[in-house]
XYZ file of C-alpha atoms in Angstrom:
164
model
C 1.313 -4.856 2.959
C 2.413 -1.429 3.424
C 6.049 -2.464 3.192
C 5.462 -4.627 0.313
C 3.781 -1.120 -1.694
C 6.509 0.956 -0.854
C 9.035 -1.853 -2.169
C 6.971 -2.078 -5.543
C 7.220 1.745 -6.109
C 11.185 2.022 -4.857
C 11.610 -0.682 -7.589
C 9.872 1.342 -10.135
C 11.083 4.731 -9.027
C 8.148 5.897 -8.240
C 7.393 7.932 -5.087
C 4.842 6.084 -2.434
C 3.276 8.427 -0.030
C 1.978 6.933 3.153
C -1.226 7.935 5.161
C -1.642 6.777 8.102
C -5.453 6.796 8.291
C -8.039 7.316 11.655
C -11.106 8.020 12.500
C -10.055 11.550 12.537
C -9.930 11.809 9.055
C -12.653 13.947 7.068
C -13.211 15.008 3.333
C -11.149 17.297 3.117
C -7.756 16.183 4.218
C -9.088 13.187 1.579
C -9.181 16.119 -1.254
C -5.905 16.842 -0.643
C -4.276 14.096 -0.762
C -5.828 12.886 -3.731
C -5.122 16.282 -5.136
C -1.520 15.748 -4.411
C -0.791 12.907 -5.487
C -3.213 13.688 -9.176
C -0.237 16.815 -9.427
C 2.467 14.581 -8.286
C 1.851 11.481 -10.163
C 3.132 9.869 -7.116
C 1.653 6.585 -5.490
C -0.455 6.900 -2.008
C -0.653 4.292 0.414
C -3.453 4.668 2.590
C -2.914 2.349 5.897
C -5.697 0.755 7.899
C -8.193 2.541 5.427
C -11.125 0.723 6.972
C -10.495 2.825 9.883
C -12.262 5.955 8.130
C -15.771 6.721 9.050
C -17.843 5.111 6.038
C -19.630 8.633 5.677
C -16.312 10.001 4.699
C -15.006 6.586 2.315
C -18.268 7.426 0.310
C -17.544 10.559 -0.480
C -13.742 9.476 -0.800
C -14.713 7.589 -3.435
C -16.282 10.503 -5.160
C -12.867 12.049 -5.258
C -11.303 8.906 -6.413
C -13.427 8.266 -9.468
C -12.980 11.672 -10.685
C -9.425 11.439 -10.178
C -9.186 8.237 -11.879
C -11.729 9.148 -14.624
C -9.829 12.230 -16.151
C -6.653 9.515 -15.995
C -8.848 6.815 -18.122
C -9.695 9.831 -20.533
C -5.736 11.174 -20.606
C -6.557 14.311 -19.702
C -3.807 16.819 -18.966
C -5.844 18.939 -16.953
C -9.144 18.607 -15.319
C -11.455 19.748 -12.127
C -11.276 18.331 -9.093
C -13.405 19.900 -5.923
C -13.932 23.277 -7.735
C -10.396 23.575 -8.356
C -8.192 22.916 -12.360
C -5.736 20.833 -11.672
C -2.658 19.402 -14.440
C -2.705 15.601 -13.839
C 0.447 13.271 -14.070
C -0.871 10.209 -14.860
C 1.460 7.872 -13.333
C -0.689 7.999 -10.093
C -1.670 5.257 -7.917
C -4.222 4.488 -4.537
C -3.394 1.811 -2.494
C -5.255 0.922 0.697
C -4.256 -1.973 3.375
C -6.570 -3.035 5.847
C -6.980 -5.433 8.479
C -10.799 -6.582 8.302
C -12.886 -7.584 11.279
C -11.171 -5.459 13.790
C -13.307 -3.775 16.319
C -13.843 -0.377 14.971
C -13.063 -1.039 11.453
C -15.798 -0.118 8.532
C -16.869 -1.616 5.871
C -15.592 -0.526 2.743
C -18.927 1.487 0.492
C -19.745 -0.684 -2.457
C -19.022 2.179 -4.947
C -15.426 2.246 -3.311
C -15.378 -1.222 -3.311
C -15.703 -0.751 -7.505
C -12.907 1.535 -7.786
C -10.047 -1.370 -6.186
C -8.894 -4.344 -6.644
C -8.575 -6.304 -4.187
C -5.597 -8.562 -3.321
C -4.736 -11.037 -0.653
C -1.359 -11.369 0.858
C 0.344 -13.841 3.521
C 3.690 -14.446 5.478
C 6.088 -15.978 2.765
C 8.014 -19.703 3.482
C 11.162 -18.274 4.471
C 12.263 -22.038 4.787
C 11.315 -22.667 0.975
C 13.086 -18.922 0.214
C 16.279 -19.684 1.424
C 16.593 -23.156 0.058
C 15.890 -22.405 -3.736
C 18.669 -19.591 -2.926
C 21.071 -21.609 -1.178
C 20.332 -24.958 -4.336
C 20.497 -21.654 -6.891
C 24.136 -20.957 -5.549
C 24.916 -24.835 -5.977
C 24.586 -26.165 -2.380
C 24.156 -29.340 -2.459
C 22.716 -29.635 1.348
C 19.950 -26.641 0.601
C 17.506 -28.505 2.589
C 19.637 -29.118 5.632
C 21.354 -25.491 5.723
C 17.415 -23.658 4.830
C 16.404 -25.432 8.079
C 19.778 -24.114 10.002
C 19.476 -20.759 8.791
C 15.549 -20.612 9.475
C 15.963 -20.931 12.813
C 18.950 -18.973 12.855
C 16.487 -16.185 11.312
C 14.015 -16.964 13.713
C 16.199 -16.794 16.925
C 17.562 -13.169 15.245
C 13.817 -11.915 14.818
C 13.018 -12.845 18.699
C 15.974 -11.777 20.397
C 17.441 -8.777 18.475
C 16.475 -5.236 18.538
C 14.630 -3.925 15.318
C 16.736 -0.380 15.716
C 19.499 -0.080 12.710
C 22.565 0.021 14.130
């Protein structure tokens, strides 16, 4: 999920910023990031949100709303905790999270209103490489996708995940 964020924004050449988020997190490191990334216009990608206390998600979404407000209104500057701030509007909040882990909160309802929520799964690497390999005019695509899946399976299991 986080992977797939940063991928969107290389591909739009946009900056992603990722947080790493924990229970240690408290209102005011929340402020600044979403005072950063309102002066930046950069994207933030906050990862395992739900691992926030809810107290401080509520009044993360506080900070959110405003933020996103004076973007809805096209505002060039506005106030954000007490402070004028110039806004670049190309800003984004993402958050990934893993629901029903032990420790994990439940998103507020007015934080809830601010996202929108998407789903994503494991894509059919099998499927993948055969529309590639039939795109490139193999005529055996079927055959080779189920070769080269395991070949990309046996890779994933038994090599190292360090560049070399």
């Amino acid at each position: 999920k986080t992977e797939t964020t940063k991928d969107l924004g290389r591909g739009l050449a946009i900056w992603v910023i990722v947080q790493n988020c924990s229970d240690q997190m408290n209102n005011k490191v929340m402020a600044n990031f979403f005072s950063g990334l309102a002066q930046t216009g950069a994207w933030g990608c906050f990862d395992e949100f739900n691992r926030i206390p809810v107290e401080v998600l509520s009044v993360a979404a506080g900070q959110l709303a405003a933020v996103l407000d004076a973007v809805r209104a096209r505002k060039e500057r506005f106030i954000f905790e007490e402070e004028e701030l110039r806004l670049v509007p190309t800003l984004g909040a993402f958050i990934t999270m893993n629901p029903g882990y032990a420790g994990r909160t439940e998103l507020p309802e007015n934080l809830k209103a601010l996202l929108r929520p998407m789903s994503m799964m494991t894509p059919d690497i099998a499927l993948i490489i055969e529309i590639m390999l039939f795109s490139e005019g193999f005529t055996m695509a079927k055959v080779l996708s189920k070769k080269m899946t395991t070949l990309y399976a046996m890779c994933v299991q038994q090599l190292s995940k360090q560049d070399h």
